[in-house]
């Protein structure tokens, strides 16, 4: 893939604010700030930063999949939290997903997110490394028996 691919989740906010859940250009995928919104639009895990981190990471995984990437392709995350004292619970959820992948990351406390019940927002960047081309099967010539 060489061109640009915008990935939408169909939320009402994407066209209003003018953003995509993810954008893939070439082998790079950028995932927008992602919160713990469930399929019904409601926040998953109100008051629980661990549960919100788990859900945000599930949403990121879904966006990556739509872009032809996977969590194993992630090279950087940025975690925005409303209460840095909850860093261990948030970090534990992040580590459960990325413990063996080990992307570069940052966790930053912000005053608030767009909705008061949102405690965690995560951005991700992935680089999809194409698989090496498989060697073509060689044609074998058979000698005709006489």
GROMACS .gro file of C-alpha atoms in nm:
model
  146
    1UNK     CA    1   0.000   0.000   0.000
    2UNK     CA    2   0.147   0.333  -0.103
    3UNK     CA    3  -0.146   0.579  -0.075
    4UNK     CA    4  -0.343   0.705   0.221
    5UNK     CA    5  -0.615   0.500   0.388
    6UNK     CA    6  -0.845   0.667   0.642
    7UNK     CA    7  -1.004   0.428   0.891
    8UNK     CA    8  -1.339   0.532   1.035
    9UNK     CA    9  -1.538   0.379   1.317
   10UNK     CA   10  -1.853   0.561   1.213
   11UNK     CA   11  -1.891   0.773   1.526
   12UNK     CA   12  -2.081   1.097   1.488
   13UNK     CA   13  -1.775   1.292   1.602
   14UNK     CA   14  -1.538   1.195   1.321
   15UNK     CA   15  -1.697   1.414   1.051
   16UNK     CA   16  -1.781   1.696   1.296
   17UNK     CA   17  -1.429   1.724   1.437
   18UNK     CA   18  -1.267   1.617   1.110
   19UNK     CA   19  -1.055   1.318   1.210
   20UNK     CA   20  -1.013   0.948   1.142
   21UNK     CA   21  -0.975   0.675   1.404
   22UNK     CA   22  -0.661   0.574   1.220
   23UNK     CA   23  -0.467   0.674   0.910
   24UNK     CA   24  -0.237   0.443   0.718
   25UNK     CA   25   0.018   0.578   0.474
   26UNK     CA   26   0.250   0.320   0.329
   27UNK     CA   27   0.366   0.093   0.608
   28UNK     CA   28   0.286   0.339   0.889
   29UNK     CA   29  -0.040   0.349   1.085
   30UNK     CA   30  -0.128   0.634   1.321
   31UNK     CA   31  -0.416   0.568   1.562
   32UNK     CA   32  -0.590   0.874   1.706
   33UNK     CA   33  -0.640   0.924   2.076
   34UNK     CA   34  -0.866   0.636   2.174
   35UNK     CA   35  -1.081   0.606   2.483
   36UNK     CA   36  -1.280   0.328   2.649
   37UNK     CA   37  -1.591   0.372   2.438
   38UNK     CA   38  -1.791   0.055   2.384
   39UNK     CA   39  -1.980  -0.042   2.068
   40UNK     CA   40  -2.291   0.127   2.209
   41UNK     CA   41  -2.104   0.458   2.253
   42UNK     CA   42  -2.101   0.436   2.633
   43UNK     CA   43  -1.784   0.450   2.841
   44UNK     CA   44  -1.667   0.107   2.955
   45UNK     CA   45  -1.546   0.091   3.315
   46UNK     CA   46  -1.664   0.422   3.461
   47UNK     CA   47  -1.435   0.516   3.750
   48UNK     CA   48  -1.196   0.227   3.674
   49UNK     CA   49  -0.872   0.332   3.498
   50UNK     CA   50  -0.760  -0.030   3.452
   51UNK     CA   51  -1.085  -0.130   3.277
   52UNK     CA   52  -1.076   0.184   3.065
   53UNK     CA   53  -0.719   0.113   2.956
   54UNK     CA   54  -0.813  -0.244   2.860
   55UNK     CA   55  -1.106  -0.119   2.651
   56UNK     CA   56  -0.906   0.160   2.486
   57UNK     CA   57  -0.643  -0.098   2.385
   58UNK     CA   58  -0.916  -0.326   2.243
   59UNK     CA   59  -1.040  -0.030   2.038
   60UNK     CA   60  -0.686   0.037   1.917
   61UNK     CA   61  -0.645  -0.329   1.819
   62UNK     CA   62  -0.966  -0.307   1.616
   63UNK     CA   63  -0.851   0.008   1.435
   64UNK     CA   64  -0.513  -0.149   1.361
   65UNK     CA   65  -0.680  -0.460   1.220
   66UNK     CA   66  -0.893  -0.245   0.987
   67UNK     CA   67  -0.569  -0.083   0.868
   68UNK     CA   68  -0.401  -0.418   0.803
   69UNK     CA   69  -0.183  -0.400   1.114
   70UNK     CA   70  -0.176  -0.570   1.453
   71UNK     CA   71  -0.071  -0.488   1.806
   72UNK     CA   72   0.267  -0.651   1.739
   73UNK     CA   73   0.338  -0.376   1.483
   74UNK     CA   74   0.302  -0.095   1.741
   75UNK     CA   75   0.623   0.102   1.796
   76UNK     CA   76   0.489   0.387   2.012
   77UNK     CA   77   0.201   0.460   2.245
   78UNK     CA   78   0.110   0.778   2.428
   79UNK     CA   79  -0.111   0.747   2.734
   80UNK     CA   80  -0.302   1.047   2.863
   81UNK     CA   81  -0.450   1.008   3.212
   82UNK     CA   82  -0.653   1.232   3.436
   83UNK     CA   83  -0.499   1.100   3.757
   84UNK     CA   84  -0.131   1.001   3.744
   85UNK     CA   85  -0.161   0.835   4.087
   86UNK     CA   86  -0.343   0.556   3.900
   87UNK     CA   87  -0.034   0.489   3.687
   88UNK     CA   88   0.018   0.135   3.820
   89UNK     CA   89  -0.328   0.010   3.718
   90UNK     CA   90  -0.301   0.181   3.379
   91UNK     CA   91   0.054   0.056   3.330
   92UNK     CA   92  -0.046  -0.299   3.426
   93UNK     CA   93  -0.319  -0.306   3.158
   94UNK     CA   94  -0.075  -0.161   2.901
   95UNK     CA   95   0.188  -0.416   3.002
   96UNK     CA   96  -0.056  -0.706   2.966
   97UNK     CA   97  -0.094  -0.614   2.599
   98UNK     CA   98   0.253  -0.482   2.518
   99UNK     CA   99   0.477  -0.667   2.767
  100UNK     CA  100   0.659  -0.863   2.498
  101UNK     CA  101   0.620  -0.600   2.223
  102UNK     CA  102   0.769  -0.318   2.431
  103UNK     CA  103   0.686  -0.006   2.224
  104UNK     CA  104   0.824   0.332   2.319
  105UNK     CA  105   0.567   0.503   2.538
  106UNK     CA  106   0.483   0.801   2.754
  107UNK     CA  107   0.223   0.848   3.025
  108UNK     CA  108   0.117   1.206   3.084
  109UNK     CA  109  -0.133   1.352   3.327
  110UNK     CA  110  -0.381   1.594   3.172
  111UNK     CA  111  -0.633   1.812   3.350
  112UNK     CA  112  -0.928   1.643   3.182
  113UNK     CA  113  -1.041   1.461   2.872
  114UNK     CA  114  -1.337   1.547   2.651
  115UNK     CA  115  -1.587   1.381   2.886
  116UNK     CA  116  -1.559   1.374   3.268
  117UNK     CA  117  -1.606   0.995   3.289
  118UNK     CA  118  -1.307   0.936   3.058
  119UNK     CA  119  -0.995   0.864   3.262
  120UNK     CA  120  -0.756   0.732   2.993
  121UNK     CA  121  -0.688   0.812   2.628
  122UNK     CA  122  -0.422   0.632   2.424
  123UNK     CA  123  -0.260   0.706   2.088
  124UNK     CA  124  -0.062   0.445   1.896
  125UNK     CA  125   0.173   0.430   1.600
  126UNK     CA  126   0.251   0.110   1.413
  127UNK     CA  127   0.489   0.018   1.135
  128UNK     CA  128   0.383  -0.279   0.927
  129UNK     CA  129   0.685  -0.467   0.803
  130UNK     CA  130   0.590  -0.659   0.493
  131UNK     CA  131   0.661  -1.028   0.487
  132UNK     CA  132   0.943  -1.138   0.267
  133UNK     CA  133   0.811  -1.264  -0.065
  134UNK     CA  134   0.782  -1.637  -0.077
  135UNK     CA  135   1.005  -1.802  -0.333
  136UNK     CA  136   0.824  -1.927  -0.636
  137UNK     CA  137   0.800  -2.295  -0.683
  138UNK     CA  138   1.041  -2.404  -0.948
  139UNK     CA  139   0.900  -2.584  -1.241
  140UNK     CA  140   1.059  -2.918  -1.286
  141UNK     CA  141   1.092  -3.056  -1.629
  142UNK     CA  142   1.000  -3.414  -1.675
  143UNK     CA  143   1.156  -3.613  -1.943
  144UNK     CA  144   0.916  -3.808  -2.153
  145UNK     CA  145   0.962  -4.181  -2.134
  146UNK     CA  146   0.995  -4.353  -2.467
   0.00000   0.00000   0.00000
